[in-house]
XYZ file of C-alpha atoms in Angstrom:
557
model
C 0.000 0.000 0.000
C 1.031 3.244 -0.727
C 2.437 5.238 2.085
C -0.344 8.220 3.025
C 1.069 9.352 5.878
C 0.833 12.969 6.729
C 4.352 13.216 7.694
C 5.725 14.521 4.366
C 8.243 12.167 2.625
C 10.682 15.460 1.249
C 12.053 18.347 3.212
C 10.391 20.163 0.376
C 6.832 19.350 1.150
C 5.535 22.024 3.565
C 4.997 20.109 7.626
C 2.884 22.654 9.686
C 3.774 21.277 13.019
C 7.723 21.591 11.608
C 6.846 25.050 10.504
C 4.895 26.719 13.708
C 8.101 24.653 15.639
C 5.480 22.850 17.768
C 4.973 19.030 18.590
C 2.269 16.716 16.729
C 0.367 16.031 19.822
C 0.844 20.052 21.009
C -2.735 21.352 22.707
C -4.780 24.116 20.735
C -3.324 26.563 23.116
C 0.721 25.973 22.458
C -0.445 25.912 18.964
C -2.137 29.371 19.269
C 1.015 31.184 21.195
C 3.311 29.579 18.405
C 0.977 31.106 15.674
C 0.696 34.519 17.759
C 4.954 34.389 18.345
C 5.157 34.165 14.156
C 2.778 36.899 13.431
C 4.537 39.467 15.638
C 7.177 38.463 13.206
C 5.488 38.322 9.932
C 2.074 40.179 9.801
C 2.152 42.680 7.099
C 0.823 45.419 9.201
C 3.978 45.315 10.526
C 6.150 46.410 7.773
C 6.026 49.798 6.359
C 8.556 49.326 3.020
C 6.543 47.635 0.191
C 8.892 44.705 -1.058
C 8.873 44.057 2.478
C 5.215 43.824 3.361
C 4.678 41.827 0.308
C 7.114 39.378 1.500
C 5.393 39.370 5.204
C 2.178 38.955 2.955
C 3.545 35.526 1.793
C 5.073 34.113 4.832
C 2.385 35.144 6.898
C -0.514 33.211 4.719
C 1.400 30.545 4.858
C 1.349 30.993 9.083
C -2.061 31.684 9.078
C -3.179 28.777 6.422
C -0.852 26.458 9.313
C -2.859 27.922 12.008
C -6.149 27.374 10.844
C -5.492 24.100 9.724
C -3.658 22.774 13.474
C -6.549 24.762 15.629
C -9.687 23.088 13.794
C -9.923 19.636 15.247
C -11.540 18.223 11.954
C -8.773 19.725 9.387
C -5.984 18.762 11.805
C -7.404 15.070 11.944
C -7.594 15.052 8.107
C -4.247 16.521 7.885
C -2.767 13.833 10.235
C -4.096 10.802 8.367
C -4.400 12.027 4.979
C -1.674 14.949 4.935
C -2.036 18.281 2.516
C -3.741 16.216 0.293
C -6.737 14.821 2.299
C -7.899 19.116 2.707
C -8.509 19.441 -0.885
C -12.518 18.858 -0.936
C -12.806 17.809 -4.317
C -13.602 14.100 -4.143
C -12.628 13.373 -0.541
C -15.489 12.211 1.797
C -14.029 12.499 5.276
C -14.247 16.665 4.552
C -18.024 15.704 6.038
C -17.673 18.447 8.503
C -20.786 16.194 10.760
C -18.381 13.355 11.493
C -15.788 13.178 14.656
C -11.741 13.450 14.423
C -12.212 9.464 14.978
C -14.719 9.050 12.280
C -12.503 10.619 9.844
C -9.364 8.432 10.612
C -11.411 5.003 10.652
C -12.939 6.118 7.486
C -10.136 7.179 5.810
C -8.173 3.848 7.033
C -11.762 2.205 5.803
C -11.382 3.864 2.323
C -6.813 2.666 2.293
C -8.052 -0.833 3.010
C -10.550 -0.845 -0.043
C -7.419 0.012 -2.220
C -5.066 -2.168 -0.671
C -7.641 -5.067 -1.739
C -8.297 -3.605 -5.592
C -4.340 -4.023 -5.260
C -4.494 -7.358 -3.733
C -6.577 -8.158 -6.507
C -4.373 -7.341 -9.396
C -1.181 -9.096 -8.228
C -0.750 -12.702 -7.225
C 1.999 -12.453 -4.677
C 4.244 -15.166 -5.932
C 6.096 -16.476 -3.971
C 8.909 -18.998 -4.040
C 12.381 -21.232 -3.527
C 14.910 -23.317 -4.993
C 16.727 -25.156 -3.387
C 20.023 -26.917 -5.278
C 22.021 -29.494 -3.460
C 25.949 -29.436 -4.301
C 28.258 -32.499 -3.507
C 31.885 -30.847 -2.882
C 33.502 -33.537 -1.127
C 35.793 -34.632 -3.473
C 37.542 -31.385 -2.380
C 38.837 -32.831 1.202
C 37.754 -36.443 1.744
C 38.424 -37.912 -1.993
C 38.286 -41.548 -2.183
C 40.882 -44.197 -2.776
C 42.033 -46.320 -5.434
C 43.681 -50.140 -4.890
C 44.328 -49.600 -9.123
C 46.473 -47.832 -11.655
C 43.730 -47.715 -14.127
C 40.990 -46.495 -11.543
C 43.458 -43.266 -10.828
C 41.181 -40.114 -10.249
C 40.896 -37.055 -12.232
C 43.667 -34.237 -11.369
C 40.634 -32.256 -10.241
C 38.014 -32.970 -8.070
C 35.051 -33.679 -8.394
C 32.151 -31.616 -7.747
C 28.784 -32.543 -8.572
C 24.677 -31.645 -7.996
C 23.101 -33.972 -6.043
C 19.727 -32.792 -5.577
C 17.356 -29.964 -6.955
C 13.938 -28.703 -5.224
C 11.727 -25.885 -6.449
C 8.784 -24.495 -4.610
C 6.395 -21.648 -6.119
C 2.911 -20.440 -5.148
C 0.948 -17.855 -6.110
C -2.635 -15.980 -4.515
C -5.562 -14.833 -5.871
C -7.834 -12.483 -3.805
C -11.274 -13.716 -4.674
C -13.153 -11.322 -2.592
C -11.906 -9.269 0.430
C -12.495 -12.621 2.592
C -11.909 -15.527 0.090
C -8.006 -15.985 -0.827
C -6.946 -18.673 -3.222
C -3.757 -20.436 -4.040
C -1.912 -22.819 -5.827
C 1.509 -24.048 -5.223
C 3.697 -27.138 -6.688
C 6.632 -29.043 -5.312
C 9.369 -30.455 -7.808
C 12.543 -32.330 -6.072
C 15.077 -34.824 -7.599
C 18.169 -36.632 -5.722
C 20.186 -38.570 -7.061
C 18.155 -39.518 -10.573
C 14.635 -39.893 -8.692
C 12.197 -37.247 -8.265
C 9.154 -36.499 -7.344
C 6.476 -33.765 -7.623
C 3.376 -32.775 -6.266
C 0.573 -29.616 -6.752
C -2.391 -28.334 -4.266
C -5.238 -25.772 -5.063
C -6.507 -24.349 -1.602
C -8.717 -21.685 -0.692
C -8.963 -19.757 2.781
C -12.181 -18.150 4.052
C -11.920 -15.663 6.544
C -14.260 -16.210 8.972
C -13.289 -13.045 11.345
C -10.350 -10.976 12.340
C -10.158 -13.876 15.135
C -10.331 -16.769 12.484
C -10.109 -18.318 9.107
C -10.549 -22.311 7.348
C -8.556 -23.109 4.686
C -9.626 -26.600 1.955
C -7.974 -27.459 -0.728
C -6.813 -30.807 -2.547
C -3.290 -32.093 -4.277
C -2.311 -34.169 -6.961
C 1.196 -36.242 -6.742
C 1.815 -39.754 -5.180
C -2.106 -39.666 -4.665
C -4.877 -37.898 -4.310
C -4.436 -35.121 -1.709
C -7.213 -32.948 0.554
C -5.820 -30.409 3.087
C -7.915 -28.536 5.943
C -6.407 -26.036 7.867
C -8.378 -23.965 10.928
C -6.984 -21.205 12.789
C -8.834 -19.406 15.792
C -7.589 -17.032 18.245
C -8.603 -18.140 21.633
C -8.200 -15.569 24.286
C -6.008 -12.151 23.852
C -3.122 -13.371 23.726
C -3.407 -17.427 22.907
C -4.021 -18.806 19.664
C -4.434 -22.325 17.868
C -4.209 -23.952 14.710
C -4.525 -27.180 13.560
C -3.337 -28.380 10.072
C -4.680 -32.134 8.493
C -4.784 -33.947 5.489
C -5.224 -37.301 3.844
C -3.562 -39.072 1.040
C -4.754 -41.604 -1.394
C -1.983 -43.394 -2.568
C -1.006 -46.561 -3.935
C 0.594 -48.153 -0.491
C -2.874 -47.134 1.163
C -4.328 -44.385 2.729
C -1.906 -41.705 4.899
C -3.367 -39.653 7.101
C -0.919 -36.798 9.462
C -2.475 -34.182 11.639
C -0.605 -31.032 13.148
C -1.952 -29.508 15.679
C -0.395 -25.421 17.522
C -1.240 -23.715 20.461
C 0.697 -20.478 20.987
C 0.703 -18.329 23.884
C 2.305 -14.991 23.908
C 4.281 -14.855 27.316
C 4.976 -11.024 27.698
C 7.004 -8.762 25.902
C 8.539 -10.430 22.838
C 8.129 -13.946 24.285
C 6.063 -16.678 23.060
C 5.507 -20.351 23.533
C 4.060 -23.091 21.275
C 2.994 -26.517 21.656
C 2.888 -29.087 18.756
C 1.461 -32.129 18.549
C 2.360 -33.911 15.329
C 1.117 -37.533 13.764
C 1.691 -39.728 10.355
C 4.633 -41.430 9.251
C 6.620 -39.601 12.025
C 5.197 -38.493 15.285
C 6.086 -36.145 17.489
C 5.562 -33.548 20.737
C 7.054 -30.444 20.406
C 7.423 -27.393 23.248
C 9.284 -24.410 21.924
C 9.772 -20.625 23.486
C 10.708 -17.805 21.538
C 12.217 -14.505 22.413
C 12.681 -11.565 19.922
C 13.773 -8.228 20.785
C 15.229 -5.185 18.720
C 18.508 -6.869 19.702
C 18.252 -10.426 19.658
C 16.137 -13.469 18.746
C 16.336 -16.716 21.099
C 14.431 -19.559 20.243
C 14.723 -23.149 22.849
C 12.830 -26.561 21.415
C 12.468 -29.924 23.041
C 11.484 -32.394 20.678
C 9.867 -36.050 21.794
C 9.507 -38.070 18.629
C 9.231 -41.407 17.387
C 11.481 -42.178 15.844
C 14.145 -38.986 17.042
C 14.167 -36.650 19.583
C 16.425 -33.400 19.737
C 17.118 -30.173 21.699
C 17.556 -27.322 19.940
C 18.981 -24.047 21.379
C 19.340 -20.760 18.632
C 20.391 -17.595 19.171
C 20.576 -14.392 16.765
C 22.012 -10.907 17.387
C 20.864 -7.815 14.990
C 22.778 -5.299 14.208
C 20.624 -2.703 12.657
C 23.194 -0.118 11.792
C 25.379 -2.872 10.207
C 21.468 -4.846 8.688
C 22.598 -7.870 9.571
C 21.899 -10.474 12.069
C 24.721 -13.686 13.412
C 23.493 -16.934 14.442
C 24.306 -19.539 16.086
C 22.429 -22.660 17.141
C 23.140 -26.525 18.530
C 21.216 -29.238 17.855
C 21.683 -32.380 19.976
C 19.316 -35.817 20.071
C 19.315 -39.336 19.393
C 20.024 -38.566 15.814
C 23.390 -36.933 16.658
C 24.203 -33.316 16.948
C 24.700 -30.448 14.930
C 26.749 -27.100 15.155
C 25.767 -24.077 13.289
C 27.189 -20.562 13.312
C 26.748 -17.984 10.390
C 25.584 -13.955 9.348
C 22.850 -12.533 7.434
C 23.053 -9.652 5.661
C 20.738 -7.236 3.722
C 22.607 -5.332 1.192
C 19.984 -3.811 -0.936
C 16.072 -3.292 -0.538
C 15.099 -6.265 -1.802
C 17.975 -8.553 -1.729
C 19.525 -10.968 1.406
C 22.632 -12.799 1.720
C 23.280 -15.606 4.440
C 25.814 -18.125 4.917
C 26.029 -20.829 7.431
C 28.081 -23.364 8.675
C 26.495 -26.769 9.995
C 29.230 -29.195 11.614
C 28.048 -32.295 12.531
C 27.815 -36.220 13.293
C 26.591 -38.349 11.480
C 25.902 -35.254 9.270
C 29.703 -34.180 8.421
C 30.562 -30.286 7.246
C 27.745 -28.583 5.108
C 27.854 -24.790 3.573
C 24.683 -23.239 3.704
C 24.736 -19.865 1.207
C 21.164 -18.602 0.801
C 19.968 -15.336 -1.689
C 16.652 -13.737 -1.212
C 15.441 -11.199 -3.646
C 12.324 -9.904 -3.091
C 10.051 -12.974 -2.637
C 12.160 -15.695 -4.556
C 14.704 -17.425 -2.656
C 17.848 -19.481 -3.580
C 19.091 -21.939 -1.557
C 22.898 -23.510 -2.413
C 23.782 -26.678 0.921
C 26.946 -27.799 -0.249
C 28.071 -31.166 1.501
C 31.903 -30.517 2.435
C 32.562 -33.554 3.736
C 31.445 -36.374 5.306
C 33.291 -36.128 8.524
C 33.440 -33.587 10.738
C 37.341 -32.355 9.896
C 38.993 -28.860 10.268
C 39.998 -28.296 7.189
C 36.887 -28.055 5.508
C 35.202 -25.835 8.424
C 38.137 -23.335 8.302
C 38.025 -23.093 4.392
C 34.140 -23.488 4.414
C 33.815 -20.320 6.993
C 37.086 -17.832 5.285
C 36.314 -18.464 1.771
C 32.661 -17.339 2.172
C 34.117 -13.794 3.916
C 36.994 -13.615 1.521
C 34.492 -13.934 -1.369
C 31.523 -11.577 0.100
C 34.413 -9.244 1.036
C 35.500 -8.983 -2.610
C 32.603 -8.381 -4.448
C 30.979 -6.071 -2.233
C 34.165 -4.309 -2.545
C 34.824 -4.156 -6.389
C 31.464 -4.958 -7.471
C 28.642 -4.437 -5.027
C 29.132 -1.110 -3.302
C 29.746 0.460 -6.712
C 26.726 -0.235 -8.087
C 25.112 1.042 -4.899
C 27.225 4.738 -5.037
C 26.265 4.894 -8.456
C 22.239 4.263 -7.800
C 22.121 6.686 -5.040
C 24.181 9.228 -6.387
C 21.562 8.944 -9.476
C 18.936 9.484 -7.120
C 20.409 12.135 -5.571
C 20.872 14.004 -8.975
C 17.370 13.176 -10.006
C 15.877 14.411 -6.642
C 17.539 17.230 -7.838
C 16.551 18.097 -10.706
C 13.078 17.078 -10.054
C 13.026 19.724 -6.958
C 15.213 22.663 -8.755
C 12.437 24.645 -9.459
C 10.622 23.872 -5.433
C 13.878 24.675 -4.200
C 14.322 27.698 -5.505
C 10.986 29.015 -4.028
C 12.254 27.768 -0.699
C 15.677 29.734 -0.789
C 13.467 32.306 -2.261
C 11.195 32.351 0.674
C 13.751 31.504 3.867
C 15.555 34.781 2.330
C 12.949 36.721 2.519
C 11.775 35.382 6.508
C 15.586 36.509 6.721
C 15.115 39.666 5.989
C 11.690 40.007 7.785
C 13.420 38.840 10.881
C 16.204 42.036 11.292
C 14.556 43.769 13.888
C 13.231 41.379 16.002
C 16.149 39.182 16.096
C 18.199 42.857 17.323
C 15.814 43.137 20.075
C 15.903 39.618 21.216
C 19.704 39.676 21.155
C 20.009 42.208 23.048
C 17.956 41.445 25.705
C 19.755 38.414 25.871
C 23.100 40.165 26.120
C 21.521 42.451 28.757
C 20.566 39.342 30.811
C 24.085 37.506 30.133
C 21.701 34.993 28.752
C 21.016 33.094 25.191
C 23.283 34.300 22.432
C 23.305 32.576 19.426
C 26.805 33.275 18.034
C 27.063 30.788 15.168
C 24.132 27.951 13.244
C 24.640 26.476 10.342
C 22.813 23.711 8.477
C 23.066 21.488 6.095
C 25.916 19.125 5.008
C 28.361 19.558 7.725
C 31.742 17.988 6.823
C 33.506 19.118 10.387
C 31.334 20.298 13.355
C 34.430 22.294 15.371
C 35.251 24.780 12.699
C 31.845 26.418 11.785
C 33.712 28.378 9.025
C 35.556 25.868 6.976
C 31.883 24.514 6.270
C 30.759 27.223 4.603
C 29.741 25.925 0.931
C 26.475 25.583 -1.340
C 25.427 22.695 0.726
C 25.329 24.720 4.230
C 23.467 27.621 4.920
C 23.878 30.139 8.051
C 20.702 30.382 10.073
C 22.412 32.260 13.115
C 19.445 35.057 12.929
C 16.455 32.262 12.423
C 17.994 30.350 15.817
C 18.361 33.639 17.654
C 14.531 34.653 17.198
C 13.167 31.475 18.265
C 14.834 31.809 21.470
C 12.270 32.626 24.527
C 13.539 33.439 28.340
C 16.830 32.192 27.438
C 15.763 29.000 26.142
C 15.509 27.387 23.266
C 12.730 24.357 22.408
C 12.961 22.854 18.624
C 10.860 19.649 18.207
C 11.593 16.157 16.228
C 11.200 17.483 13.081
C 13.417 18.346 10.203
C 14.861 21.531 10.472
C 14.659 22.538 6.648
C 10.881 23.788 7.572
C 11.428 26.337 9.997
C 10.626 29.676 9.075
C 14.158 31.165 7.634
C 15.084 27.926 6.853
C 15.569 25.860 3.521
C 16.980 22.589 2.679
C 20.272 23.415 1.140
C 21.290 19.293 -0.105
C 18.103 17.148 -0.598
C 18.587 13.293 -0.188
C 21.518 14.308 1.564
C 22.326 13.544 5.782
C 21.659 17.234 7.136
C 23.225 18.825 11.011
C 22.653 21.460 12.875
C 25.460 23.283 14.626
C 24.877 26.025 16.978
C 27.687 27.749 18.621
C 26.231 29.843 21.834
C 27.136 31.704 24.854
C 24.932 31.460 27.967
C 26.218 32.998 31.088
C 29.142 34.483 29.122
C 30.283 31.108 28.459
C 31.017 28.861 25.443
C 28.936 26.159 24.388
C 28.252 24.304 21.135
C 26.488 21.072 19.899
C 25.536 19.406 16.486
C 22.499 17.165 16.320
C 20.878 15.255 13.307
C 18.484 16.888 11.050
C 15.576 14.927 12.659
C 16.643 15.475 16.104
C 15.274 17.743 19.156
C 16.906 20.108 20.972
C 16.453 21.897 23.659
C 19.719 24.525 25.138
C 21.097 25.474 27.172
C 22.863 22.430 28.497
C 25.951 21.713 30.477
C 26.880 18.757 28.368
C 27.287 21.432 25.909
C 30.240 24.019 27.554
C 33.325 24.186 25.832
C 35.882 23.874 28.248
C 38.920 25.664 27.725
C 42.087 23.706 27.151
């Protein structure tokens, strides 16, 4: 779905709440001082030279239209969930003027969920994986020969073993009926095997749905799936089915609960039948910073315990894992990294060490919805030398082509981007510099009279600001360029009693203000004296502020 969000999406797009320096849940009444605080500054009436009163003219319609649209509870709720858009009248219903701030969000959310479904309707969401299984070891482990004439190659061998491919695709019938068909190929070593199912689910209610459907493969298939929330925070779901085929009739039932512990935390409880059965407790645990996930596994004919753990690193977008694996069946030791390096596209390796299982590489791509899946069996025996090559070639070989080949196909797609934000905001931007130059101007007097009753008062005095794209935050002047812009006299007038408030918003919308690099990271440096003494700070474009601050002195060295 598209993203309708007030909030706008470029520094160029005008934010009331950004502009009157105010927060988005602020009361009518800081709303009305913050409009009153801009027209002392801006009201025509004001100004007595004619460029300059038509340049009040402009900056103060644009106050008042902010004002009138933040103070009426029906235009600010449109605002909020629709943004600038949502107040043009012509063909938008929640400008009834008889219907609540509430009415107007749930209808307007109404009205985004009818075009997520005409969407829904005209894609099918495929969705898919291949998975090809590569036999590498010939590499460490190669076998060997009582005769001359059965010598090996010179080079190993290397060969695929296996191929699976899943695909599925949906159909949104109606905005409760979803259909689907998926198929199932998979060969190993010269015998293969495929199967296809065509299921429907019926949503019942936002607490519950039924799925049917039938398959075609080693028999006739049918498949019912039910899944019902319980209580608040328990849920169940059972999943059955029954094949026809030619050693008789197979029959396998799966059955969840799933309880959702606190925070983050959940439990499940699985009860499994057919050709294998099995009781399964599991607990989950996933935070911004971490995912944990514990099994215990009773089974006929195995049973394991599985322990996992992954840390994220969102600055970095990638996650490490690590997980053991140890039952009647043997045990297993994995460790690898995940890492997003586009939109779309995932990269993971893993490396499984086991008995009976041997060494295994596990490299995995994921663009968009398809995935590719590459287990390549290292050797049959747990030995070092195929886990040390198995875990540096991987980073030697990610490490290379993000180098040479990935990273500059990323500059070059975002410094396109940048140039085509550009060009397609050269005209916008102009009208901004335009306009911030004249609030400039507008601002002379009362940005004298505030300084000096903050000088008077040994209070807030706004020595240096610039903004933009600050290369080095301790020497304001050697970041003077095209990409900054000095905003020393729009700082100074916002301050009040020797303080100064400015909200999470970007800066680029305060009156004075313009956004000198857009797509570019933007700072703020303000270099003050309060008490006759030195301070100075740098935040993010996005970032409050509120000064004075002790964190802030500059101590002298």
């Amino acid at each position: 779905m598209e993203d309708d969000n007030s909030e706008p999406n470029s520094s160029l797009e005008d934010d009331y709440y950004a502009f009157l320096n105010v927060s988005r849940n602020a009361p009518t009444d800081e709303i009305t001082n913050a409009y009153r605080r801009l027209s002392r500054l801006y009201h025509p009436d004001k100004h007595v030279d004619p460029a300059s009163k038509r340049e009040a003219e402009i900056i103060f319609n644009k106050t008042k239209k902010a004002y009138e649209v933040l103070k009426d509870p029906h235009k600010r709720a449109i605002y909020d969930s629709v943004g600038i858009k949502g107040l043009e009248t012509d063909g938008w219903e929640v400008m009834q003027r008889s219907k609540t701030p509430q009415e107007i969000r749930e209808e307007y959310e109404q009205l985004a969920r009818q075009r997520e479904e005409r969407r829904l309707q005209q894609r099918t969401n495929p969705k898919g994986n291949i998975t090809i299984n590569i036999n590498a070891t010939d590499l460490f482990n190669r076998y060997g020969y009582d005769l001359d004439y059965d010598m090996p190659n010179s080079y190993p061998v290397i060969e695929v073993s296996g191929m699976a491919i899943n695909q599925s695709i949906e159909a949104p019938l109606t905005a409760r009926n979803t259909s689907s068909i998926s198929g199932h190929l998979s060969t190993h070593n010269g015998t293969g095997q495929g199967t296809i199912n065509l299921t429907n689910r019926y949503t019942l209610s936002e607490k519950s749905w039924v799925e049917l459907g039938g398959g075609a493969g080693a028999g006739p298939l049918l498949i019912f799936k039910a899944f019902r929330t319980l209580y608040k925070r328990t849920f169940a779901q059972m999943d059955t089915f029954v094949l026809f085929g030619s050693n008789g009739i197979r029959t396998g039932i799966d059955a969840t609960t799933g309880i959702n512990l606190d925070s983050g935390t959940m439990g499940y409880l699985t009860w499994r039948t057919g050709s294998s059965s099995s009781m399964t407790t599991s607990f989950v645990k996933d935070t911004e910073t971490y995912n944990t996930n514990v099994s215990v596994v009773f089974g006929v004919p195995h049973s394991h315990l599985l322990f996992a753990f992954a840390w994220k690193r969102k600055e970095a977008k990638m996650k490490l894992r690590t997980s053991l694996k140890i039952g009647t069946a043997g045990l297993t030791f994995e460790y690898g990294a995940e890492k997003k390096v586009s939109e779309q596209s995932t990269v993971a390796a893993a490396m499984a060490v086991g008995v009976p299982t041997g060494v295994i590489l596990k490299l995995r791509l994921t663009r968009a919805s398809q995935t590719f899946i590459f287990p390549v069996q290292l050797c049959d025996e747990p030995l070092p030398s195929p886990v040390f090559y198995g875990t540096v070639v991987p980073l030697v070989v990610y490490a290379v082509v993000k180098r040479f080949i990935v990273d500059p196909i990323v500059n070059e797609q975002a410094q396109a981007e940048k140039k085509r934000q550009k060009d397609t905001y050269r005209s916008r931007m102009a009208e901004k510099r335009k306009e911030a130059v004249a609030a400039v101007n507008l601002m002379s007097v009362a940005f004298a009279r505030i300084r000096s009753e903050e000088e008077s008062r040994r209070g807030l005095v706004i020595i240096s600001a610039l903004y933009g794209k600050l290369t080095s935050h301790g020497d304001p002047g050697s970041d003077l360029s095209d990409e900054v812009i000095d905003v020393t006299i729009p700082i100074q007038c916002l301050v009040k009693d020797s303080k100064l408030v400015i909200y999470e918003s970007t800066k680029s919308q305060l009156p004075g203000f313009y956004d000198p690099c857009v797509g570019e990271d933007k700072f703020l440096y303000i270099q003050y004296l309060f008490h006759s003494q030195l301070h100075q700070t740098t935040i993010q474009d996005n970032e409050p502020l509120r000064i004075p601050r002790q964190s802030h002195r500059v101590v002298a060295t």
